CSV table of C-alpha atoms in Angstrom, one decimal:
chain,number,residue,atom,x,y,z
A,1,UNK,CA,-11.7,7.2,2.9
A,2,UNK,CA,-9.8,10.6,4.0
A,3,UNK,CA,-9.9,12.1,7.1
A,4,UNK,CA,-8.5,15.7,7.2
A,5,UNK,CA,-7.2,17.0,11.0
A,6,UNK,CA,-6.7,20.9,11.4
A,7,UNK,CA,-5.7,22.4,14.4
A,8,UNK,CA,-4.0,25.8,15.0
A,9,UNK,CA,-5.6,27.8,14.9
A,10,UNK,CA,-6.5,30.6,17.3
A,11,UNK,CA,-6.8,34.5,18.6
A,12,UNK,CA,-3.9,36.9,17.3
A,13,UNK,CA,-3.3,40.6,17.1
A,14,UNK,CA,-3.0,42.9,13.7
A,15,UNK,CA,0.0,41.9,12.3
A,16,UNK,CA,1.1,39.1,14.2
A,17,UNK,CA,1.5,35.4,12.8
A,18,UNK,CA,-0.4,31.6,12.9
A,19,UNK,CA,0.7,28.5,11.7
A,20,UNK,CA,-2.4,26.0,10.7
A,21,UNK,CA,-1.5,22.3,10.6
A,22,UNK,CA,-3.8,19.8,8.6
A,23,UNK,CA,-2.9,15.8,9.2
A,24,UNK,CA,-4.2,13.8,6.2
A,25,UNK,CA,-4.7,10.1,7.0
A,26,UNK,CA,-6.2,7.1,5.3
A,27,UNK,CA,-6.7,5.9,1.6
A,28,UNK,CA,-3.8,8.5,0.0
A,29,UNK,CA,-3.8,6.7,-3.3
A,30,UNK,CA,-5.8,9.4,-5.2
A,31,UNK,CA,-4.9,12.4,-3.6
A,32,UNK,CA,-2.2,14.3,-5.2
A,33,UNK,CA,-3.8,18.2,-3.9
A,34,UNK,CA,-4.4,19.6,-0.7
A,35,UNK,CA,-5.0,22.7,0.0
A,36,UNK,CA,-7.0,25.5,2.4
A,37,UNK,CA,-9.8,27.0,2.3
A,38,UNK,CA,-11.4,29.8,4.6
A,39,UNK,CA,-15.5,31.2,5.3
A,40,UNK,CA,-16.9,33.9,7.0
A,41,UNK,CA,-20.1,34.1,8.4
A,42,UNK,CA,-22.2,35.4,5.7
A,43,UNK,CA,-19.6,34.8,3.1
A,44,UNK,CA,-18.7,32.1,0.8
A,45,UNK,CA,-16.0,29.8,1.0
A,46,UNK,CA,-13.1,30.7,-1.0
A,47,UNK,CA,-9.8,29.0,-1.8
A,48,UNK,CA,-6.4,30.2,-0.1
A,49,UNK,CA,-3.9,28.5,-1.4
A,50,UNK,CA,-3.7,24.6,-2.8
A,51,UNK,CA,-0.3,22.5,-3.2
A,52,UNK,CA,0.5,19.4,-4.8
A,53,UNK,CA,1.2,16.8,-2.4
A,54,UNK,CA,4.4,16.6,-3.9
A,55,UNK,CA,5.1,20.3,-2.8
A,56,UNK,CA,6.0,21.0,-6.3
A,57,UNK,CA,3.8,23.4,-7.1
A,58,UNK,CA,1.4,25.4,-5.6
A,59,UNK,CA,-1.4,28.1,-5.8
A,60,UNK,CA,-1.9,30.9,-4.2
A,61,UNK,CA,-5.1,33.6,-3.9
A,62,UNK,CA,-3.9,37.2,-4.5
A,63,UNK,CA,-5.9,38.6,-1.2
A,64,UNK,CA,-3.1,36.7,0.6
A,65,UNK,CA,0.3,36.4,-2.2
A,66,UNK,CA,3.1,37.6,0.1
A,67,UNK,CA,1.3,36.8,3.6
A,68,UNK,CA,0.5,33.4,3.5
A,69,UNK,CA,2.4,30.7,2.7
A,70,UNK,CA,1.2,26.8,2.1
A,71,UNK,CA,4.0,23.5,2.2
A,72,UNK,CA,3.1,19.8,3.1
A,73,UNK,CA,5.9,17.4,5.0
A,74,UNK,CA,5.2,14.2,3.2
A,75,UNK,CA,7.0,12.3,5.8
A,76,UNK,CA,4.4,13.6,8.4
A,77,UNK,CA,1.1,13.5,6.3
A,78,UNK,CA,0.7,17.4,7.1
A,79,UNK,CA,-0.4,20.6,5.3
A,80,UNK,CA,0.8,23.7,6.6
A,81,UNK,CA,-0.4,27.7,6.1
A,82,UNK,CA,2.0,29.5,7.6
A,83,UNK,CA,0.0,33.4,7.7
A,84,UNK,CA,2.0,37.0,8.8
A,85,UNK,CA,1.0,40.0,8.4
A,86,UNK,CA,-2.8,38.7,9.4
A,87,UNK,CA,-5.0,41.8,10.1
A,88,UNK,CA,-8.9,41.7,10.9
A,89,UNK,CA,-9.8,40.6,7.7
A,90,UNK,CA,-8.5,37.4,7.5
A,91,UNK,CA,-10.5,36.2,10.7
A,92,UNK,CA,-12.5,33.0,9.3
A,93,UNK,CA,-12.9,29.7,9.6
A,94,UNK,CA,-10.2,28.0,8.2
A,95,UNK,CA,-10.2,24.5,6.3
A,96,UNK,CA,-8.2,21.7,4.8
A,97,UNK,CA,-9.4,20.1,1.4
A,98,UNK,CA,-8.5,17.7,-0.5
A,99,UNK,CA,-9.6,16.5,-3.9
A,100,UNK,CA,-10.9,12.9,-3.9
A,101,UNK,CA,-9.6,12.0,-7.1
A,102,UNK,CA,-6.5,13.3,-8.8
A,103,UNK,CA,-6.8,16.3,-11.1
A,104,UNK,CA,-4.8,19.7,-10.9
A,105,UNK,CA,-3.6,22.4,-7.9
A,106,UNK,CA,-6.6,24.5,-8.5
A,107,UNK,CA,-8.4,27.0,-6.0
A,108,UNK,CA,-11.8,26.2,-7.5
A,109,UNK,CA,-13.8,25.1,-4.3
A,110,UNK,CA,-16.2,22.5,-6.7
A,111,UNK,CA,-13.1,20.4,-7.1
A,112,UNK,CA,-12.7,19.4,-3.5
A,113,UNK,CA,-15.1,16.8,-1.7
A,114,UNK,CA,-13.3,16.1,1.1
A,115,UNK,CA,-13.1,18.0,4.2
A,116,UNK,CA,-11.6,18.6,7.9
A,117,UNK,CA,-13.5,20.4,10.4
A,118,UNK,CA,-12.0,23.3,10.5
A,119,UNK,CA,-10.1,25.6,12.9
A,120,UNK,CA,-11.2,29.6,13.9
A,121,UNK,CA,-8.3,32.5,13.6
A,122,UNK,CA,-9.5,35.3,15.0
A,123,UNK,CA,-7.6,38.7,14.1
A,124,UNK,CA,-8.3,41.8,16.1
């Protein structure tokens, strides 16, 4: 069993910057991708940007290439989005994923059955 811990989230102005955290605790054995995940109300979910745990590789959505960024500290057991540049569009509920068994760093939302809570960014 996984449990998935986001937090920072928060209010921001038009260009300014967030940093979301995700702690990943638990049964590790089978997870080898993490990644984030954002919805708006009256919107799907759709994938941001999903990393190896390793950190070797990751993937990235074009609607934020360039913006956002995703890392994981293996030492810590966290996932990280850092996100500049945010304008009004990227306000969303914002989640951490991971796939329950191994497989490969995809963005596809099917492939993750695990989630955290979420955290809200608000952009204005």
């Amino acid at each position: 069993h996984v449990q998935l811990v986001e937090s920072g989230g928060g209010s921001v102005q038009a260009g300014g910057s967030l940093r979301l955290s995700c702690s990943y605790s638990g049964n590790l054995a089978n997870i080898n991708v993490i990644g984030w995940f954002r919805q708006t109300p009256g919107k799907g979910r759709e994938g941001i940007a999903t990393v190896y745990t390793g950190g070797m590789w990751s993937h990235v959505a074009d609607s934020v290439k360039g913006r956002f960024t995703v890392s994981t500290d293996n030492a810590k057991n966290t996932l990280y989005l850092q996100m500049n540049n945010l304008n009004p569009e990227d306000s969303a509920m914002y989640y951490c994923a991971v796939r329950g068994s191994r497989g490969a760093c995809t963005l596809t939302l099917s492939a993750f059955d695990i989630w955290g809570q979420g955290t809200q960014v608000t952009v204005s």
